[in-house]
PDB file of C-alpha atoms and ligand atoms in Angstrom:
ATOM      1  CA  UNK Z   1       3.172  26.779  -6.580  1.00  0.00           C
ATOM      2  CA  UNK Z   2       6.660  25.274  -7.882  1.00  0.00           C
ATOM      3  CA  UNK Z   3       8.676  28.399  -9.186  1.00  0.00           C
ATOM      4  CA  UNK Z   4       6.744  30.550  -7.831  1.00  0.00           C
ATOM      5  CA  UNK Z   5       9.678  33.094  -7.211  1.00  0.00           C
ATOM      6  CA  UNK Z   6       7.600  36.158  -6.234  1.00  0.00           C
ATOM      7  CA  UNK Z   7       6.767  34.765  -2.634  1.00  0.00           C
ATOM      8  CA  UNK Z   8       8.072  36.818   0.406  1.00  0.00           C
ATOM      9  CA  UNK Z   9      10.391  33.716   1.028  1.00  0.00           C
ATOM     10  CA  UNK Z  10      12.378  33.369  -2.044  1.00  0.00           C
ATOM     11  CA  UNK Z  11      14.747  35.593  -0.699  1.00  0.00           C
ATOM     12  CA  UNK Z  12      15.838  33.650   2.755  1.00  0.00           C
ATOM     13  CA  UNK Z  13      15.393  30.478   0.758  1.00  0.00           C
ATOM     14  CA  UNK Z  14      17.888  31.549  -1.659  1.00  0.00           C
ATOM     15  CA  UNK Z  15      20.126  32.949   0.899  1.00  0.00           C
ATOM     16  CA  UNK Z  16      19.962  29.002   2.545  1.00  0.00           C
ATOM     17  CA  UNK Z  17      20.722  27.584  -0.446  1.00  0.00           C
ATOM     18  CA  UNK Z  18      23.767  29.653  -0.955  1.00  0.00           C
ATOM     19  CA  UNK Z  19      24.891  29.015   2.385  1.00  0.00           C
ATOM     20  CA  UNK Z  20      24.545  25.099   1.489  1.00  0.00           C
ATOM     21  CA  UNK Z  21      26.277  25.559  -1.620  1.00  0.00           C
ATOM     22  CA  UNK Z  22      29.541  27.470   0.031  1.00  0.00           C
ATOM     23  CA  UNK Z  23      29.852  24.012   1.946  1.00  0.00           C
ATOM     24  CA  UNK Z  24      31.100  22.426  -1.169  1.00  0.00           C
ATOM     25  CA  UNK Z  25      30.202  18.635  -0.846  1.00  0.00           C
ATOM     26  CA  UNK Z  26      26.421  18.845  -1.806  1.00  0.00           C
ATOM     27  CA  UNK Z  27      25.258  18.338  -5.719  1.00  0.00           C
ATOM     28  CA  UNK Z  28      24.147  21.445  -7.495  1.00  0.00           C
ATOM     29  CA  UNK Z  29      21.179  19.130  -8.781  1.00  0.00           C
ATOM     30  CA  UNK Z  30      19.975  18.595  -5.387  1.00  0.00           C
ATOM     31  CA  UNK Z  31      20.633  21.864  -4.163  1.00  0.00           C
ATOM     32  CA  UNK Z  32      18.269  23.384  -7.529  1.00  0.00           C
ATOM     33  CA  UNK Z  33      15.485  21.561  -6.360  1.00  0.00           C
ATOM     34  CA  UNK Z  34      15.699  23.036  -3.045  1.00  0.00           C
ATOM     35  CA  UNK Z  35      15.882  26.384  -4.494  1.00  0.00           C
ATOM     36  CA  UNK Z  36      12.300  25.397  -6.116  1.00  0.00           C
ATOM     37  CA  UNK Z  37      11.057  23.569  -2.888  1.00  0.00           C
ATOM     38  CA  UNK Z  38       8.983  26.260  -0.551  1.00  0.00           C
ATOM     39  CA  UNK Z  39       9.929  24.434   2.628  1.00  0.00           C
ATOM     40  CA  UNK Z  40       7.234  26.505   4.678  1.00  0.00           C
ATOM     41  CA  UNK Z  41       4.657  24.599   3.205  1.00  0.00           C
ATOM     42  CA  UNK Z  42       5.480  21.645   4.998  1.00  0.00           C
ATOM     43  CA  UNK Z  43       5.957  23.277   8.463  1.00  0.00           C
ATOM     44  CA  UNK Z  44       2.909  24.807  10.638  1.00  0.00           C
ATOM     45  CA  UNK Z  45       2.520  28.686   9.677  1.00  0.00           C
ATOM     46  CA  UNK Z  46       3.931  29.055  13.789  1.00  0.00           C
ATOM     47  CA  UNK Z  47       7.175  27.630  12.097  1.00  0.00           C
ATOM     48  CA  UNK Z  48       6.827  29.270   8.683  1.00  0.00           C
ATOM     49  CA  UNK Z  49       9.457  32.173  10.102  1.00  0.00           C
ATOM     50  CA  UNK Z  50      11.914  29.662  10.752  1.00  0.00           C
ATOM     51  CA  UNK Z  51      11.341  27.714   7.704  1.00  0.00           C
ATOM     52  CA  UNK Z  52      14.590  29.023   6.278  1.00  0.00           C
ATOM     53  CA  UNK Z  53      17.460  28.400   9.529  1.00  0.00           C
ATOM     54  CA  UNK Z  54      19.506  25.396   8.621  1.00  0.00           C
ATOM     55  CA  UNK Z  55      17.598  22.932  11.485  1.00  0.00           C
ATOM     56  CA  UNK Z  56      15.697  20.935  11.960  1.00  0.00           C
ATOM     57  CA  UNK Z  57      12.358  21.882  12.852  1.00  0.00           C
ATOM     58  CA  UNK Z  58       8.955  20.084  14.906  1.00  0.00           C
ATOM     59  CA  UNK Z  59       6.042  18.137  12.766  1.00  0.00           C
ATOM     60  CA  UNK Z  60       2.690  17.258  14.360  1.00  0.00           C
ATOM     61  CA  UNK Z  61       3.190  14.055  15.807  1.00  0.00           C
ATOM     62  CA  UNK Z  62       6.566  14.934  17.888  1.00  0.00           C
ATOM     63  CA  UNK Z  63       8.224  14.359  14.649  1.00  0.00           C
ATOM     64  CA  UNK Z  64      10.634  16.258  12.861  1.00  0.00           C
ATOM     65  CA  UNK Z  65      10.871  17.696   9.175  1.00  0.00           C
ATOM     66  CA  UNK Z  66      14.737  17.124   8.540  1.00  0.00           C
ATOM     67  CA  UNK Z  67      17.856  19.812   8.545  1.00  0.00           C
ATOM     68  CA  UNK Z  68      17.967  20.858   4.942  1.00  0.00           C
ATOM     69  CA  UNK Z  69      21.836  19.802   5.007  1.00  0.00           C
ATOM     70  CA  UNK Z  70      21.317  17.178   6.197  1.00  0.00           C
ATOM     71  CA  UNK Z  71      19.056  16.498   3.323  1.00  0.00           C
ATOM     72  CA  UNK Z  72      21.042  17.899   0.746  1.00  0.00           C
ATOM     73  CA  UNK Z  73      24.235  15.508   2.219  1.00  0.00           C
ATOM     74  CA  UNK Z  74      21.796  12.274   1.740  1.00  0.00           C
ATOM     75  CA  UNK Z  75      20.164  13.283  -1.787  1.00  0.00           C
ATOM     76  CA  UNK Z  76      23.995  14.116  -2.607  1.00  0.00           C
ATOM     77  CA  UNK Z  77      24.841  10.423  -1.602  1.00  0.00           C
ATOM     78  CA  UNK Z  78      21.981   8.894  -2.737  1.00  0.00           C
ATOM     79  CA  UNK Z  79      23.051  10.061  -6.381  1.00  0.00           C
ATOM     80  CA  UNK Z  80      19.233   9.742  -7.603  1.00  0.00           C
ATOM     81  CA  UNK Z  81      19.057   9.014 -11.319  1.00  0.00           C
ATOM     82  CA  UNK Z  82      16.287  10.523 -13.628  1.00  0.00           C
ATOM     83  CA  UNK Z  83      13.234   7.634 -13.932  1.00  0.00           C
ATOM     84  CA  UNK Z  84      15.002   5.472 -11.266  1.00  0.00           C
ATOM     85  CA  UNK Z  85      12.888   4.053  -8.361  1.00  0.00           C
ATOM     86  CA  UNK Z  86      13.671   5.293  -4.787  1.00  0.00           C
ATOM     87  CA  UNK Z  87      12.557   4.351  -1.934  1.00  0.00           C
ATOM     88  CA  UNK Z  88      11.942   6.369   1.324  1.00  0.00           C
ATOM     89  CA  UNK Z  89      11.497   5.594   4.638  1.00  0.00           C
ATOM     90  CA  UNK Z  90      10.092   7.900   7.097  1.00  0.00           C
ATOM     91  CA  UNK Z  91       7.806  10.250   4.935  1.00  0.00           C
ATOM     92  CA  UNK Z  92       7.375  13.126   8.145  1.00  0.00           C
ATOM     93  CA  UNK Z  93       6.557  16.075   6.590  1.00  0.00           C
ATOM     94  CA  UNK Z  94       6.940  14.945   2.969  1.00  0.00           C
ATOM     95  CA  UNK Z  95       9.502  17.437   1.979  1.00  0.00           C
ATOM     96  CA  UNK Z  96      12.341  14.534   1.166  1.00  0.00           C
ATOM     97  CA  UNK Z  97       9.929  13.209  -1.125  1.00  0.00           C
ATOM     98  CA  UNK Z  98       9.469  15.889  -3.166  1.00  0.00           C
ATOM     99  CA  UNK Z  99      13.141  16.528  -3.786  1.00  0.00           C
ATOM    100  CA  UNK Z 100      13.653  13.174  -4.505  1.00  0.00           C
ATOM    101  CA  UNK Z 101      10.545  13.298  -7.099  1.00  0.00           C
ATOM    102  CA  UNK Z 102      11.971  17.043  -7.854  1.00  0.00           C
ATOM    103  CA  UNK Z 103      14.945  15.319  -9.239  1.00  0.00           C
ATOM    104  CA  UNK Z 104      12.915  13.056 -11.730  1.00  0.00           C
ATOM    105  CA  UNK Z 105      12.797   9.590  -9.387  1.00  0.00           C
ATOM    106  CA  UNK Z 106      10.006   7.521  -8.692  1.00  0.00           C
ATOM    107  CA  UNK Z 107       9.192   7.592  -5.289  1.00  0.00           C
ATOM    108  CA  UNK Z 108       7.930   5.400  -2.822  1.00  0.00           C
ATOM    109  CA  UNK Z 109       7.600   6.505   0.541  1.00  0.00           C
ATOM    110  CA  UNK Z 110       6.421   4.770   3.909  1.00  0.00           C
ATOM    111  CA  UNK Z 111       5.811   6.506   7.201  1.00  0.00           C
ATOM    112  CA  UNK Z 112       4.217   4.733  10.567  1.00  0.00           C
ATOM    113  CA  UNK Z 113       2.322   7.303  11.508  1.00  0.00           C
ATOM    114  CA  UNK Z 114      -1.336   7.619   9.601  1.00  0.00           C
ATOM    115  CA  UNK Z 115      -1.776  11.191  10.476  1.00  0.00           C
ATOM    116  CA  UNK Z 116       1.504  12.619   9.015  1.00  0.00           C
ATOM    117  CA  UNK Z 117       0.690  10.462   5.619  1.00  0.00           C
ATOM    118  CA  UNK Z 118      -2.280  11.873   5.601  1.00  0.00           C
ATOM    119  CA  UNK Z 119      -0.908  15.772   5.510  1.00  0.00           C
ATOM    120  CA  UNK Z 120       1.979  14.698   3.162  1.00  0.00           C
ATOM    121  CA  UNK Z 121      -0.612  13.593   0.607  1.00  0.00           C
ATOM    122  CA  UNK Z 122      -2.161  17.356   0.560  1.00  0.00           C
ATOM    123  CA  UNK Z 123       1.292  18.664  -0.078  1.00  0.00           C
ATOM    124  CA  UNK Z 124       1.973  16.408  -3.122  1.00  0.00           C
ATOM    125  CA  UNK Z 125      -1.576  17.276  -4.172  1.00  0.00           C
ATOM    126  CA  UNK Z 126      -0.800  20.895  -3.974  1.00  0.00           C
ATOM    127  CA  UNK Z 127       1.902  20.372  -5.689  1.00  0.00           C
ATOM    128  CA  UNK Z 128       1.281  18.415  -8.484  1.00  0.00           C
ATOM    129  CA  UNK Z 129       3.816  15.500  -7.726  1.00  0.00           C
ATOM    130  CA  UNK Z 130       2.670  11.964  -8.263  1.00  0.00           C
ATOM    131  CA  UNK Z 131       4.348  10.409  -5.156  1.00  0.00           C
ATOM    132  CA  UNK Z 132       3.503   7.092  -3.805  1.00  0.00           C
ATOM    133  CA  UNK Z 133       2.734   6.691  -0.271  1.00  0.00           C
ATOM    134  CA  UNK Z 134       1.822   4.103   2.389  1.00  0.00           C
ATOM    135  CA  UNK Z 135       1.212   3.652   6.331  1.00  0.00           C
ATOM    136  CA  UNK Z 136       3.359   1.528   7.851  1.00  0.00           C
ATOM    137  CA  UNK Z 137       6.331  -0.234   8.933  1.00  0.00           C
ATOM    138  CA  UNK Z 138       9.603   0.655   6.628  1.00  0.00           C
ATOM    139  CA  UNK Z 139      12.110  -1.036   7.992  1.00  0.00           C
ATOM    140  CA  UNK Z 140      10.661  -4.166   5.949  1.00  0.00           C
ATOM    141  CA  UNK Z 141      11.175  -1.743   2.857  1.00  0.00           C
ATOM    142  CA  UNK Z 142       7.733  -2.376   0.038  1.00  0.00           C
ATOM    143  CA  UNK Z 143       8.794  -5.381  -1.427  1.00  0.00           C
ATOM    144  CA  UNK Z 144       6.004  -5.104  -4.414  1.00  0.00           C
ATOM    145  CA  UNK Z 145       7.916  -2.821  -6.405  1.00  0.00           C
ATOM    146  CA  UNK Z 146      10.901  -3.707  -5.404  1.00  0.00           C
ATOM    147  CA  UNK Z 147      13.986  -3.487  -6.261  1.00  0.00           C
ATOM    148  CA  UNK Z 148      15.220   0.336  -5.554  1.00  0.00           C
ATOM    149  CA  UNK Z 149      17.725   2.047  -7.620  1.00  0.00           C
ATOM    150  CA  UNK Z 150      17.934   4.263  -4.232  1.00  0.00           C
ATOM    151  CA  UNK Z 151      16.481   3.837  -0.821  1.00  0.00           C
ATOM    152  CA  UNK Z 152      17.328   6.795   1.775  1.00  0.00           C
ATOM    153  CA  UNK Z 153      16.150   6.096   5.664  1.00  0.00           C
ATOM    154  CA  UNK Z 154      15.291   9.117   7.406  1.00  0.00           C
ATOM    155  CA  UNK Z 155      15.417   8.197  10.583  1.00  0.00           C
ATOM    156  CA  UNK Z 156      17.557   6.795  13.243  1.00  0.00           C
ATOM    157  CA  UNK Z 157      18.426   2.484  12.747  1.00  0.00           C
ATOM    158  CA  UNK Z 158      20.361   0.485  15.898  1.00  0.00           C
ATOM    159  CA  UNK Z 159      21.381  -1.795  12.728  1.00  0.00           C
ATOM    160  CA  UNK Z 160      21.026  -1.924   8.537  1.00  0.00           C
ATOM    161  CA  UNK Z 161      17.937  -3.264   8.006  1.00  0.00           C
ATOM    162  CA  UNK Z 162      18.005  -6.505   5.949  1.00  0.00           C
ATOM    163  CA  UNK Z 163      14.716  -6.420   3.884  1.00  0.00           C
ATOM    164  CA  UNK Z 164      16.166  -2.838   2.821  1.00  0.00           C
ATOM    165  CA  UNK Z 165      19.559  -4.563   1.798  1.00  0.00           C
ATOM    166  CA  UNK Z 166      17.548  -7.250  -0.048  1.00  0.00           C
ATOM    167  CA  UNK Z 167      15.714  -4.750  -1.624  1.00  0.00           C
ATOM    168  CA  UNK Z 168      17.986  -2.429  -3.496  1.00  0.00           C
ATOM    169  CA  UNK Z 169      18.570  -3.087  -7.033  1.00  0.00           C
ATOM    170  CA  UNK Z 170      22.204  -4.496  -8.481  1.00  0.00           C
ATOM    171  CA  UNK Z 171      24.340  -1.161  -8.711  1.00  0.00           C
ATOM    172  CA  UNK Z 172      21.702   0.397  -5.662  1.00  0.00           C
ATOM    173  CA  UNK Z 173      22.823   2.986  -3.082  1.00  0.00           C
ATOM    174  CA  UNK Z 174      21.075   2.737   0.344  1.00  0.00           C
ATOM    175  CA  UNK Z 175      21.647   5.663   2.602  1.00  0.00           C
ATOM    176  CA  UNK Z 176      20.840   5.205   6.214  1.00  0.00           C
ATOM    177  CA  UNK Z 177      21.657   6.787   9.542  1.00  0.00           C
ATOM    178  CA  UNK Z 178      23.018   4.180  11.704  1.00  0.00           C
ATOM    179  CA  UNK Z 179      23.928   4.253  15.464  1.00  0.00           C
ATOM    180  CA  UNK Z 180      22.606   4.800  19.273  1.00  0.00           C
ATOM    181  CA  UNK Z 181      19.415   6.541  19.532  1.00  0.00           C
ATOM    182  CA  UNK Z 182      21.759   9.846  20.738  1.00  0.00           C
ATOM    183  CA  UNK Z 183      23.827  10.001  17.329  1.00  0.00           C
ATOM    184  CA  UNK Z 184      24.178   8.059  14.050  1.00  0.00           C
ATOM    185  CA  UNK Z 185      27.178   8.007  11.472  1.00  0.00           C
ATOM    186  CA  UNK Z 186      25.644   8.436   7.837  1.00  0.00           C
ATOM    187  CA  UNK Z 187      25.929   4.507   6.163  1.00  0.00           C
ATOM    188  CA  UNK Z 188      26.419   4.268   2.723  1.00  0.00           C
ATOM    189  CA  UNK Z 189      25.691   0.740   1.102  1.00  0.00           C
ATOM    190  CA  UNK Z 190      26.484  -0.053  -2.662  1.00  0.00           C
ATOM    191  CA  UNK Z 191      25.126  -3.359  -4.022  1.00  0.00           C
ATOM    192  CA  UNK Z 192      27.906  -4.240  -5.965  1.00  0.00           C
ATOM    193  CA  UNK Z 193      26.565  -7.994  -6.922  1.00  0.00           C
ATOM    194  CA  UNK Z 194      23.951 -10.228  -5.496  1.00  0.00           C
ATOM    195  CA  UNK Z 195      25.796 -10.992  -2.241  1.00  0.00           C
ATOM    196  CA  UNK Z 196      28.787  -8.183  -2.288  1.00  0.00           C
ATOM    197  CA  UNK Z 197      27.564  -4.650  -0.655  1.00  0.00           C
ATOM    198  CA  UNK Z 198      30.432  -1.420  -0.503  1.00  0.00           C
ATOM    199  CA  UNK Z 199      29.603  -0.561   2.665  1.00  0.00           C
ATOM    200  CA  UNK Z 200      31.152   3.528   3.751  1.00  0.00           C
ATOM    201  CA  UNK Z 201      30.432   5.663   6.751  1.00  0.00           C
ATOM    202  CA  UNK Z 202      30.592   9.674   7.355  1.00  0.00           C
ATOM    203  CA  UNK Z 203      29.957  12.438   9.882  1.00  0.00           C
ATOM    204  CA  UNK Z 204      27.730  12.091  12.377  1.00  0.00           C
ATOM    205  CA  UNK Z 205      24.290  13.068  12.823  1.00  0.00           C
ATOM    206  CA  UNK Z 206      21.092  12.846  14.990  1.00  0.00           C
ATOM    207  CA  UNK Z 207      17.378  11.661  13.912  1.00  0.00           C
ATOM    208  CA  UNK Z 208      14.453  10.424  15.506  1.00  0.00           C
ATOM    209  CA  UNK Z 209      14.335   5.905  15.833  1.00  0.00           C
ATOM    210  CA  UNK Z 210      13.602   4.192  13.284  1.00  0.00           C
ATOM    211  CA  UNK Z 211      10.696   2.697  14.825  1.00  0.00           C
ATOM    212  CA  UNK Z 212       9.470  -1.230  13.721  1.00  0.00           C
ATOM    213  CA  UNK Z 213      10.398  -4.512  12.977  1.00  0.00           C
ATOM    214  CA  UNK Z 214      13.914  -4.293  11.764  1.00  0.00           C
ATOM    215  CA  UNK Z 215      14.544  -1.012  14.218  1.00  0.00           C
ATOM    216  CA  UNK Z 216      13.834   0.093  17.377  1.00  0.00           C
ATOM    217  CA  UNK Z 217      11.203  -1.810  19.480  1.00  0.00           C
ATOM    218  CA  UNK Z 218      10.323   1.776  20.972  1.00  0.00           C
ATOM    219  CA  UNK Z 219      10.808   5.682  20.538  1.00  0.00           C
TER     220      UNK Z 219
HETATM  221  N1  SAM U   1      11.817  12.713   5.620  1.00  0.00           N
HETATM  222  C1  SAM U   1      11.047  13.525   6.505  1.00  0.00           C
HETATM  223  C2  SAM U   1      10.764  14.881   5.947  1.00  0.00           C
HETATM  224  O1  SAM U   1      11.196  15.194   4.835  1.00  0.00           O
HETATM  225  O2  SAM U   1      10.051  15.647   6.629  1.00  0.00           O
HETATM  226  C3  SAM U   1      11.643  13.634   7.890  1.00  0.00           C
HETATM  227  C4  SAM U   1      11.502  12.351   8.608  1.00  0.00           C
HETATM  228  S1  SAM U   1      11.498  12.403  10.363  1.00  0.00           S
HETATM  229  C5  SAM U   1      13.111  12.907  10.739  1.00  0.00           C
HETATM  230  C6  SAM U   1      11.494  10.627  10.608  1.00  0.00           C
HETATM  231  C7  SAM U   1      10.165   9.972  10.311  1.00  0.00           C
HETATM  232  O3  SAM U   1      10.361   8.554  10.317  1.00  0.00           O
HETATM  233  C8  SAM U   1       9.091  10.264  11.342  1.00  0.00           C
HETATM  234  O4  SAM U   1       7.976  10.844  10.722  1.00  0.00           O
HETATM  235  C9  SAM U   1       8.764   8.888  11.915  1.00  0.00           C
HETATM  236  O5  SAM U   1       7.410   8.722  12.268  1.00  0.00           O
HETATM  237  C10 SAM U   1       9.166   7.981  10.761  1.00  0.00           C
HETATM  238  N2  SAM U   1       9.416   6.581  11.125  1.00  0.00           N
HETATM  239  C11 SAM U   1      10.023   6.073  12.214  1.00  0.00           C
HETATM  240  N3  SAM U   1      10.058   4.730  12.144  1.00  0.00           N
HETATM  241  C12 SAM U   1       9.458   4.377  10.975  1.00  0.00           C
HETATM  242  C13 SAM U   1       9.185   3.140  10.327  1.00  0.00           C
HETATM  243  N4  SAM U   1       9.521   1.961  10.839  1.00  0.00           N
HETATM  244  N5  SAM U   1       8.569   3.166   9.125  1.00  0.00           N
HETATM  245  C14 SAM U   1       8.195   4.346   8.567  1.00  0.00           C
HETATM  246  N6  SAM U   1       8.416   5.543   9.125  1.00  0.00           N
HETATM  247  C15 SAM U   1       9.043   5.569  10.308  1.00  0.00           C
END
């Protein structure tokens, strides 16, 4: 399924990727496991035509699979090192997940809604990636395996969460949008030391809430 270059939608996704790269800021890692990542497998066939604009597009559950710049901008930032644990939260569609697994992590992903899990875990299936998944409430990270080389938040938080801070490993990189529920500046947290976090913000962008404890009370 993986490198499976003969499909009828090599072409546009190759032509999306190239239009990523000519941005300039985005890792050529992350943006070669895109290249291998059929992103119309995680989108209804209704959608599969669009599967290669550079949007986002609609899930089942009024969710959204994610702009693939804006995931190449967070995989960029999140710096994901081969073997290291990451964390996800927000597993929508499951396409996140498998770059992040694409690029050699170990990943641990949590999304609220059961039915969206459920559809994610075909994919990974399908695709031979051994991908860890659970129903539930992210914002109060999975704190049995933690700590996280990486954690990456993929949707919308009013604040940082602080079970997510507490979570990351010494030397960790959290990357979270942070903001109103209209638009979010991209957070990126370093854990430099027990208690000292580098904490830098960029562009602006727009997800759904971050729905739970440590987020939004409601959508
Ligand atoms: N990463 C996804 C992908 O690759 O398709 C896109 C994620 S979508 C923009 C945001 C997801 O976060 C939604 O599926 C939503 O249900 C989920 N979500 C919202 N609040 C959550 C929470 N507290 N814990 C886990 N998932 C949550």
């Amino acid at each position: 399924m993986l490198n499976n270059y003969d499909n009828a939608f090599y072409e546009r996704r190759r032509l999306l990727i190239e239009s990523l790269r000519r941005r300039g800021n985005l890792s050529e890692e992350v943006l070669d496991a895109m290249l291998k990542l059929p992103r119309e497998k995680f989108l209804d066939s209704s959608f599969h035509f669009r599967a290669y604009e550079d949007t986002a597009l609609p899930i089942d559950a009024n969710q959204t699979i994610s702009q693939p710049y804006t995931v190449a901008y967070m995989t960029t930032l999140l710096d994901v090192k081969k073997g290291g644990k990451v964390l996800e939260i927000g597993t929508g569609s499951g396409y996140q997940a498998c770059i992040l697994a694409l690029l050699g992590a170990k990943v641990y992903t949590i999304e609220r809604i059961p039915e969206l899990v459920e559809k994610a875990r075909k994919v990974f299936k399908e695709f031979g990636l051994k991908i860890n998944t659970r129903v539930g409430d992210g914002t109060i990270g999975w704190s049995e395996f933690a700590p996280y080389q990486g954690i990456i938040v993929t949707a919308a938080a009013p604040d940082v969460p602080d079970s997510l801070m507490e979570q990351l490993a010494l030397g960790g990189r959290l990357v979270v949008p942070v903001g109103t529920k209209s638009y979010q500046s991209m957070y990126l947290i370093e854990r430099k030391s027990e208690k000292d976090y580098n904490k830098s913000s960029t562009d602006s962008f727009k997800f759904v809430p971050l729905i739970g404890k440590e987020g939004w009370k409601t959508g």
